[in-house]
Amino acid sequence: MSYTGPDFDPPQPRRSRRGPLTVALAALVPGALLGWAVYAAVGGPADDGGSAHATATGSPSARTPSPGGASPTGTPDDDRGPSASPTATAPSPSASAPAGSGPLKGKVVVIDPGHNPGNARHTGEINRQVDIGTHRKECDTTGTATNDGYAEAEFTLDVAHRMRAILREQGATVKLTQDADRPFGPCVDERARIGNEANADAVVSIHADGSGAGNRGFHVILPGSVRAGAADTRAIVGPSRELGERIAGNFVRVTGSAPSNYVGGGTGLVTREDLGGLNLSTVPKVFIECGNMRDSKDAALLTSGAWRQKAAQGISEGIVSFLRG
């Protein structure tokens, strides 16, 4: 996700070395900073992809930037980047997955993979202005990409597919806002509407940032309190923060990634009032920027299939923790 525009739809565990107490602490973190401190204290992994978790534990525990450049403002937008074939792409089940019999039976999760791979071929359509409550902005953006051309839109779909498989095993009904099954979009207002109409118990928008080299780490974007036009987030601010905190803590624990060193003050949490995907949501929703595609060290993680599995696992475990209370 780019940090150039006002409305982006979005910025190795070694379990044998962590005992039950560590997992419990990670589940209770009020923010990613404490989760990172706990993880580092028990010897978290370095920057390699490492082996991935197989299943969720159920622990309670944009304006379009230049595809090859960093966003001018260093703040997230809605989508970015040229398309490239992902490595180690996860299997892609149907867009709306049936519920199973696990602990999340009866729960509905909407996963919003930021930036359709086809957006770059439909710039006229995605530049169309839509109403996000506080103002009007572009329908969508193309997203960013690594220096080697791995597109954010490919990354987000891959992580979304992995999350869908994990959450289905937990019994949830899972819906994707798009699965590269449409020429472009959906627009940011429609992305919000999909979650609302599904009466989702949780919505997570998946992104990767396009900030400057040296800016590293993940951050979770929370909705601010907005009441303007069609936007009224007051009812979802509290539960969305809880969802975001649980995702941040579990993301740290599972991936070993640190919270962002350039936004969020080291907490891994950022509140924004200018994103249509959040402003128009009536159900708990957050964005996660899993890392910075324009930094070579973060890019090495984002292009690793093993690390993407861990990212999907960490986000999913945060969702499971939130939905189980």
PDB file of N, CA and C in Angstrom, residues 4 6 22 46 79 88 108 126 155 158 176-177 188 210 215 217 225 236 238 246 257 261 277 283 306 309 311 314:
ATOM      1  N   THR A   4       1.001   7.646  -0.323  1.00  0.00           N
ATOM      2  CA  THR A   4       0.880   8.921  -1.012  1.00  0.00           C
ATOM      3  C   THR A   4      -0.507   9.499  -0.987  1.00  0.00           C
ATOM      4  N   PRO A   6      -4.790   9.805   0.287  1.00  0.00           N
ATOM      5  CA  PRO A   6      -5.610   9.893   1.488  1.00  0.00           C
ATOM      6  C   PRO A   6      -6.401   8.639   1.778  1.00  0.00           C
ATOM      7  N   THR A  22       5.169 -17.523  27.241  1.00  0.00           N
ATOM      8  CA  THR A  22       5.417 -16.543  26.184  1.00  0.00           C
ATOM      9  C   THR A  22       4.209 -16.393  25.289  1.00  0.00           C
ATOM     10  N   ALA A  46      15.862 -14.074  12.907  1.00  0.00           N
ATOM     11  CA  ALA A  46      16.415 -12.949  12.152  1.00  0.00           C
ATOM     12  C   ALA A  46      15.548 -12.681  10.937  1.00  0.00           C
ATOM     13  N   ASP A  79      -3.675   1.303  -2.840  1.00  0.00           N
ATOM     14  CA  ASP A  79      -3.184   0.193  -3.653  1.00  0.00           C
ATOM     15  C   ASP A  79      -2.017   0.602  -4.526  1.00  0.00           C
ATOM     16  N   ALA A  88       5.985 -19.547  -4.633  1.00  0.00           N
ATOM     17  CA  ALA A  88       5.332 -20.414  -3.643  1.00  0.00           C
ATOM     18  C   ALA A  88       3.907 -19.956  -3.372  1.00  0.00           C
ATOM     19  N   VAL A 108     -18.084 -15.063  10.530  1.00  0.00           N
ATOM     20  CA  VAL A 108     -17.810 -14.657   9.148  1.00  0.00           C
ATOM     21  C   VAL A 108     -16.608 -13.724   9.139  1.00  0.00           C
ATOM     22  N   ILE A 126      -9.854   3.075 -12.289  1.00  0.00           N
ATOM     23  CA  ILE A 126      -9.486   3.157 -10.872  1.00  0.00           C
ATOM     24  C   ILE A 126      -9.211   4.592 -10.425  1.00  0.00           C
ATOM     25  N   PHE A 155       1.238 -10.206  -3.830  1.00  0.00           N
ATOM     26  CA  PHE A 155       1.513 -10.528  -2.429  1.00  0.00           C
ATOM     27  C   PHE A 155       0.222 -10.630  -1.629  1.00  0.00           C
ATOM     28  N   ASP A 158      -1.799 -13.763  -2.381  1.00  0.00           N
ATOM     29  CA  ASP A 158      -1.173 -14.979  -1.869  1.00  0.00           C
ATOM     30  C   ASP A 158      -1.410 -15.132  -0.369  1.00  0.00           C
ATOM     31  N   LEU A 176     -13.565 -13.329   0.278  1.00  0.00           N
ATOM     32  CA  LEU A 176     -12.587 -12.380  -0.226  1.00  0.00           C
ATOM     33  C   LEU A 176     -13.302 -11.276  -0.993  1.00  0.00           C
ATOM     34  N   THR A 177     -12.807 -10.044  -0.856  1.00  0.00           N
ATOM     35  CA  THR A 177     -13.409  -8.934  -1.606  1.00  0.00           C
ATOM     36  C   THR A 177     -13.100  -9.035  -3.094  1.00  0.00           C
ATOM     37  N   VAL A 188     -12.723   1.367  -3.299  1.00  0.00           N
ATOM     38  CA  VAL A 188     -12.607   1.320  -1.845  1.00  0.00           C
ATOM     39  C   VAL A 188     -13.965   1.346  -1.153  1.00  0.00           C
ATOM     40  N   GLY A 210       5.164   0.905   0.465  1.00  0.00           N
ATOM     41  CA  GLY A 210       6.131   1.316  -0.540  1.00  0.00           C
ATOM     42  C   GLY A 210       6.881   2.537  -0.077  1.00  0.00           C
ATOM     43  N   ASN A 215      13.272   2.048   5.861  1.00  0.00           N
ATOM     44  CA  ASN A 215      12.033   1.983   6.635  1.00  0.00           C
ATOM     45  C   ASN A 215      11.568   0.534   6.637  1.00  0.00           C
ATOM     46  N   GLY A 217       9.570  -2.978   8.846  1.00  0.00           N
ATOM     47  CA  GLY A 217       8.612  -3.447   9.829  1.00  0.00           C
ATOM     48  C   GLY A 217       7.167  -3.318   9.369  1.00  0.00           C
ATOM     49  N   SER A 225     -12.136   7.913  14.862  1.00  0.00           N
ATOM     50  CA  SER A 225     -13.553   8.245  15.032  1.00  0.00           C
ATOM     51  C   SER A 225     -13.952   9.269  13.976  1.00  0.00           C
ATOM     52  N   ILE A 236     -17.419   1.193  15.667  1.00  0.00           N
ATOM     53  CA  ILE A 236     -16.416   0.150  15.385  1.00  0.00           C
ATOM     54  C   ILE A 236     -15.022   0.503  15.857  1.00  0.00           C
ATOM     55  N   GLY A 238     -13.724   0.919  18.911  1.00  0.00           N
ATOM     56  CA  GLY A 238     -13.267   0.070  20.017  1.00  0.00           C
ATOM     57  C   GLY A 238     -12.959  -1.355  19.589  1.00  0.00           C
ATOM     58  N   ARG A 246      -4.659  -7.479  18.713  1.00  0.00           N
ATOM     59  CA  ARG A 246      -4.450  -8.925  18.739  1.00  0.00           C
ATOM     60  C   ARG A 246      -3.700  -9.393  17.487  1.00  0.00           C
ATOM     61  N   SER A 257       8.864 -10.415  13.013  1.00  0.00           N
ATOM     62  CA  SER A 257       9.071  -9.075  12.478  1.00  0.00           C
ATOM     63  C   SER A 257       8.819  -8.024  13.550  1.00  0.00           C
ATOM     64  N   ASN A 261       9.519   0.967  12.044  1.00  0.00           N
ATOM     65  CA  ASN A 261      10.451   1.932  12.622  1.00  0.00           C
ATOM     66  C   ASN A 261      10.232   3.340  12.058  1.00  0.00           C
ATOM     67  N   GLY A 277     -11.849   2.599   3.039  1.00  0.00           N
ATOM     68  CA  GLY A 277     -12.117   1.225   3.440  1.00  0.00           C
ATOM     69  C   GLY A 277     -12.433   1.091   4.916  1.00  0.00           C
ATOM     70  N   VAL A 283     -18.512  -2.673  10.407  1.00  0.00           N
ATOM     71  CA  VAL A 283     -18.100  -3.860  11.161  1.00  0.00           C
ATOM     72  C   VAL A 283     -16.626  -3.706  11.517  1.00  0.00           C
ATOM     73  N   ALA A 306       7.678 -19.093   2.446  1.00  0.00           N
ATOM     74  CA  ALA A 306       7.660 -19.553   3.839  1.00  0.00           C
ATOM     75  C   ALA A 306       7.297 -18.412   4.773  1.00  0.00           C
ATOM     76  N   GLN A 309       3.620 -17.545   4.570  1.00  0.00           N
ATOM     77  CA  GLN A 309       2.805 -18.473   5.346  1.00  0.00           C
ATOM     78  C   GLN A 309       2.775 -18.053   6.810  1.00  0.00           C
ATOM     79  N   ALA A 311       3.214 -14.992   7.899  1.00  0.00           N
ATOM     80  CA  ALA A 311       2.406 -13.771   7.968  1.00  0.00           C
ATOM     81  C   ALA A 311       0.920 -14.118   8.022  1.00  0.00           C
ATOM     82  N   GLY A 314       0.154 -15.546  11.466  1.00  0.00           N
ATOM     83  CA  GLY A 314       0.091 -14.554  12.525  1.00  0.00           C
ATOM     84  C   GLY A 314      -1.177 -13.723  12.470  1.00  0.00           C
TER      85      GLY A 314
END
